[in-house]
PDB file of C-alpha atoms in Angstrom:
ATOM      1  CA  MET A  14     -11.308  -3.780  14.597  1.00  0.00           C
ATOM      2  CA  ALA A  15      -8.583  -4.902  12.193  1.00  0.00           C
ATOM      3  CA  GLU A  16      -5.208  -5.993  13.541  1.00  0.00           C
ATOM      4  CA  LEU A  17      -2.164  -3.695  13.129  1.00  0.00           C
ATOM      5  CA  VAL A  18       1.294  -5.221  12.711  1.00  0.00           C
ATOM      6  CA  HIS A  19       4.319  -2.888  12.655  1.00  0.00           C
ATOM      7  CA  GLN A  20       7.312  -3.755  10.486  1.00  0.00           C
ATOM      8  CA  GLY A  21       9.006  -0.415  11.094  1.00  0.00           C
ATOM      9  CA  PRO A  22       8.409   3.013  12.632  1.00  0.00           C
ATOM     10  CA  PHE A  23       5.857   5.420  11.189  1.00  0.00           C
ATOM     11  CA  ALA A  24       7.400   8.187   9.086  1.00  0.00           C
ATOM     12  CA  SER A  25       4.887  10.771  10.313  1.00  0.00           C
ATOM     13  CA  SER A  26       2.046  11.342  12.726  1.00  0.00           C
ATOM     14  CA  SER A  27      -0.411  11.349   9.792  1.00  0.00           C
ATOM     15  CA  GLU A  28       0.773   7.862   8.798  1.00  0.00           C
ATOM     16  CA  GLU A  29       0.163   6.615  12.329  1.00  0.00           C
ATOM     17  CA  ARG A  30      -3.232   8.359  12.548  1.00  0.00           C
ATOM     18  CA  THR A  31      -4.279   6.797   9.223  1.00  0.00           C
ATOM     19  CA  ALA A  32      -3.191   3.324  10.388  1.00  0.00           C
ATOM     20  CA  ARG A  33      -5.289   3.653  13.542  1.00  0.00           C
ATOM     21  CA  HIS A  34      -8.260   4.914  11.525  1.00  0.00           C
ATOM     22  CA  LEU A  35      -7.996   1.963   9.122  1.00  0.00           C
ATOM     23  CA  ALA A  36      -7.800  -0.466  12.038  1.00  0.00           C
ATOM     24  CA  GLU A  37     -10.952   1.029  13.589  1.00  0.00           C
ATOM     25  CA  LYS A  38     -12.967   1.023  10.358  1.00  0.00           C
ATOM     26  CA  LEU A  39     -11.969  -2.293   8.738  1.00  0.00           C
ATOM     27  CA  PRO A  40     -13.527  -5.633   9.753  1.00  0.00           C
ATOM     28  CA  ASP A  41     -12.112  -7.732  12.613  1.00  0.00           C
ATOM     29  CA  LYS A  42     -10.582 -10.412  10.408  1.00  0.00           C
ATOM     30  CA  TRP A  43      -8.532  -7.933   8.360  1.00  0.00           C
ATOM     31  CA  LEU A  44      -4.809  -7.385   8.877  1.00  0.00           C
ATOM     32  CA  ILE A  45      -2.818  -4.184   8.298  1.00  0.00           C
ATOM     33  CA  VAL A  46       0.970  -4.490   8.027  1.00  0.00           C
ATOM     34  CA  CYS A  47       2.582  -1.079   8.475  1.00  0.00           C
ATOM     35  CA  ASN A  48       5.864   0.157   6.987  1.00  0.00           C
ATOM     36  CA  LYS A  49       6.993  -2.950   5.145  1.00  0.00           C
ATOM     37  CA  LEU A  50      10.279  -2.763   3.257  1.00  0.00           C
ATOM     38  CA  PHE A  51      10.479  -4.613  -0.072  1.00  0.00           C
ATOM     39  CA  VAL A  52      13.794  -5.351  -1.786  1.00  0.00           C
ATOM     40  CA  SER A  53      13.829  -5.854  -5.550  1.00  0.00           C
ATOM     41  CA  PRO A  54      15.946  -8.534  -7.248  1.00  0.00           C
ATOM     42  CA  ARG A  55      18.358  -5.704  -8.174  1.00  0.00           C
ATOM     43  CA  GLY A  56      18.676  -4.649  -4.530  1.00  0.00           C
ATOM     44  CA  GLU A  57      16.449  -1.570  -4.750  1.00  0.00           C
ATOM     45  CA  GLN A  58      14.484  -0.898  -1.567  1.00  0.00           C
ATOM     46  CA  PHE A  59      10.856   0.197  -1.573  1.00  0.00           C
ATOM     47  CA  GLU A  60       8.938   1.037   1.583  1.00  0.00           C
ATOM     48  CA  VAL A  61       5.164   0.692   1.510  1.00  0.00           C
ATOM     49  CA  ASP A  62       3.108   2.334   4.236  1.00  0.00           C
ATOM     50  CA  TYR A  63       0.406  -0.344   4.481  1.00  0.00           C
ATOM     51  CA  ILE A  64      -0.338  -3.827   3.241  1.00  0.00           C
ATOM     52  CA  ILE A  65      -4.036  -4.306   3.936  1.00  0.00           C
ATOM     53  CA  MET A  66      -5.263  -7.888   3.786  1.00  0.00           C
ATOM     54  CA  GLY A  67      -8.895  -8.874   3.670  1.00  0.00           C
ATOM     55  CA  ARG A  68     -10.586 -12.177   2.980  1.00  0.00           C
ATOM     56  CA  HIS A  69     -10.322 -12.035  -0.826  1.00  0.00           C
ATOM     57  CA  HIS A  70      -8.116  -9.068  -1.544  1.00  0.00           C
ATOM     58  CA  ILE A  71      -4.849  -7.372  -0.666  1.00  0.00           C
ATOM     59  CA  PHE A  72      -4.043  -3.688  -1.011  1.00  0.00           C
ATOM     60  CA  VAL A  73      -0.599  -2.086  -0.994  1.00  0.00           C
ATOM     61  CA  ALA A  74      -1.113   1.536  -0.017  1.00  0.00           C
ATOM     62  CA  ASP A  75       0.816   4.687   0.722  1.00  0.00           C
ATOM     63  CA  GLU A  76      -0.523   7.541   2.800  1.00  0.00           C
ATOM     64  CA  LYS A  77      -0.168  11.108   1.541  1.00  0.00           C
ATOM     65  CA  ASN A  78      -1.039  14.056   3.789  1.00  0.00           C
ATOM     66  CA  ILE A  79      -1.327  16.539   0.943  1.00  0.00           C
ATOM     67  CA  SER A  80      -3.631  19.554   1.059  1.00  0.00           C
ATOM     68  CA  GLY A  81      -5.229  21.132  -1.968  1.00  0.00           C
ATOM     69  CA  GLN A  82      -5.747  19.869  -5.455  1.00  0.00           C
ATOM     70  CA  VAL A  83      -3.444  17.279  -7.003  1.00  0.00           C
ATOM     71  CA  ARG A  84      -3.135  16.863 -10.755  1.00  0.00           C
ATOM     72  CA  SER A  85      -1.472  13.796 -12.124  1.00  0.00           C
ATOM     73  CA  ASN A  86      -0.265  11.953 -15.133  1.00  0.00           C
ATOM     74  CA  GLU A  87       1.291   8.504 -15.249  1.00  0.00           C
ATOM     75  CA  ASN A  88       4.696   9.800 -14.095  1.00  0.00           C
ATOM     76  CA  ASP A  89       4.146  12.819 -11.857  1.00  0.00           C
ATOM     77  CA  TRP A  90       1.830  14.576  -9.450  1.00  0.00           C
ATOM     78  CA  THR A  91       1.599  18.350  -9.513  1.00  0.00           C
ATOM     79  CA  LEU A  92       0.553  19.779  -6.150  1.00  0.00           C
ATOM     80  CA  SER A  93      -1.472  22.982  -5.790  1.00  0.00           C
ATOM     81  CA  SER A  94       1.797  24.712  -4.804  1.00  0.00           C
ATOM     82  CA  GLY A  95       3.248  23.787  -8.205  1.00  0.00           C
ATOM     83  CA  GLN A  96       5.645  21.256  -6.655  1.00  0.00           C
ATOM     84  CA  LEU A  97       6.232  18.108  -8.726  1.00  0.00           C
ATOM     85  CA  ARG A  98       6.368  14.670  -7.104  1.00  0.00           C
ATOM     86  CA  ARG A  99       6.712  11.218  -8.570  1.00  0.00           C
ATOM     87  CA  ASN A 100       3.401   9.441  -8.980  1.00  0.00           C
ATOM     88  CA  PRO A 101       3.398   6.979  -6.047  1.00  0.00           C
ATOM     89  CA  LEU A 102       1.134   4.566  -7.915  1.00  0.00           C
ATOM     90  CA  ASN A 103       4.059   3.506 -10.121  1.00  0.00           C
ATOM     91  CA  LYS A 104       5.963   2.145  -7.107  1.00  0.00           C
ATOM     92  CA  LEU A 105       2.797   0.629  -5.642  1.00  0.00           C
ATOM     93  CA  HIS A 106       1.867  -1.158  -8.887  1.00  0.00           C
ATOM     94  CA  LEU A 107       5.373  -2.640  -9.028  1.00  0.00           C
ATOM     95  CA  ILE A 108       5.114  -3.869  -5.433  1.00  0.00           C
ATOM     96  CA  ALA A 109       1.564  -5.187  -5.978  1.00  0.00           C
ATOM     97  CA  GLY A 110       2.735  -7.265  -8.947  1.00  0.00           C
ATOM     98  CA  ARG A 111       5.723  -8.647  -7.081  1.00  0.00           C
ATOM     99  CA  LEU A 112       3.642  -9.476  -4.007  1.00  0.00           C
ATOM    100  CA  ALA A 113       1.027 -11.257  -6.148  1.00  0.00           C
ATOM    101  CA  GLY A 114       3.769 -13.266  -7.882  1.00  0.00           C
ATOM    102  CA  TYR A 115       5.369 -14.168  -4.565  1.00  0.00           C
ATOM    103  CA  ILE A 116       2.053 -15.417  -3.150  1.00  0.00           C
ATOM    104  CA  ARG A 117       1.261 -17.434  -6.296  1.00  0.00           C
ATOM    105  CA  ASP A 118       4.754 -19.000  -6.229  1.00  0.00           C
ATOM    106  CA  ARG A 119       4.663 -19.859  -2.513  1.00  0.00           C
ATOM    107  CA  PHE A 120       1.084 -21.126  -2.459  1.00  0.00           C
ATOM    108  CA  PRO A 121       0.500 -23.004  -5.747  1.00  0.00           C
ATOM    109  CA  GLN A 122      -2.708 -24.523  -4.379  1.00  0.00           C
ATOM    110  CA  LEU A 123      -4.239 -21.019  -4.484  1.00  0.00           C
ATOM    111  CA  ARG A 124      -3.403 -20.280  -8.136  1.00  0.00           C
ATOM    112  CA  THR A 125      -6.863 -21.054  -9.471  1.00  0.00           C
ATOM    113  CA  GLU A 126      -8.486 -19.147  -6.602  1.00  0.00           C
ATOM    114  CA  LEU A 127      -6.191 -16.150  -7.145  1.00  0.00           C
ATOM    115  CA  ALA A 128      -6.767 -15.683 -10.856  1.00  0.00           C
ATOM    116  CA  GLY A 129      -6.687 -12.088 -12.037  1.00  0.00           C
ATOM    117  CA  HIS A 130      -5.766  -9.107  -9.899  1.00  0.00           C
ATOM    118  CA  PHE A 131      -6.011  -9.771  -6.199  1.00  0.00           C
ATOM    119  CA  VAL A 132      -3.329  -7.319  -5.043  1.00  0.00           C
ATOM    120  CA  GLU A 133      -4.272  -3.720  -5.764  1.00  0.00           C
ATOM    121  CA  ALA A 134      -2.366  -0.446  -5.426  1.00  0.00           C
ATOM    122  CA  ALA A 135      -3.917   2.504  -3.590  1.00  0.00           C
ATOM    123  CA  VAL A 136      -3.008   5.938  -2.293  1.00  0.00           C
ATOM    124  CA  ILE A 137      -4.789   7.116   0.864  1.00  0.00           C
ATOM    125  CA  MET A 138      -5.174  10.884   0.909  1.00  0.00           C
ATOM    126  CA  SER A 139      -5.311  11.732   4.620  1.00  0.00           C
ATOM    127  CA  ALA A 140      -5.445  15.548   4.699  1.00  0.00           C
ATOM    128  CA  PRO A 141      -8.836  16.812   5.898  1.00  0.00           C
ATOM    129  CA  ASP A 142      -9.442  18.784   2.706  1.00  0.00           C
TER     130      ASP A 142
END
């Protein structure tokens, strides 16, 4: 079972349920940091639902409890109801890049080991359908 670390409260019961499911399914040595707040150099705040750390990879992920079909382009998601939402991957890619840069800066001895993409963005769709 992976370890769960809470940085803030869950925004919904589906977020909490997904965190527990991840912890049960991921290997013992993995770590899941929940509800981490990132602040940009310009003072913008971005909350990410999960930072999932494995042996050779890190994922920044948001949970979406959305039913039905989702259509997307690089800027927006269109839900089956017709509602438009911002594409969450844009925020996650930004955070993934910043987190990778932070790790490379703080741990220069890992730079050759951490070549390429080692922090990935993901959206976890948690609705049963």
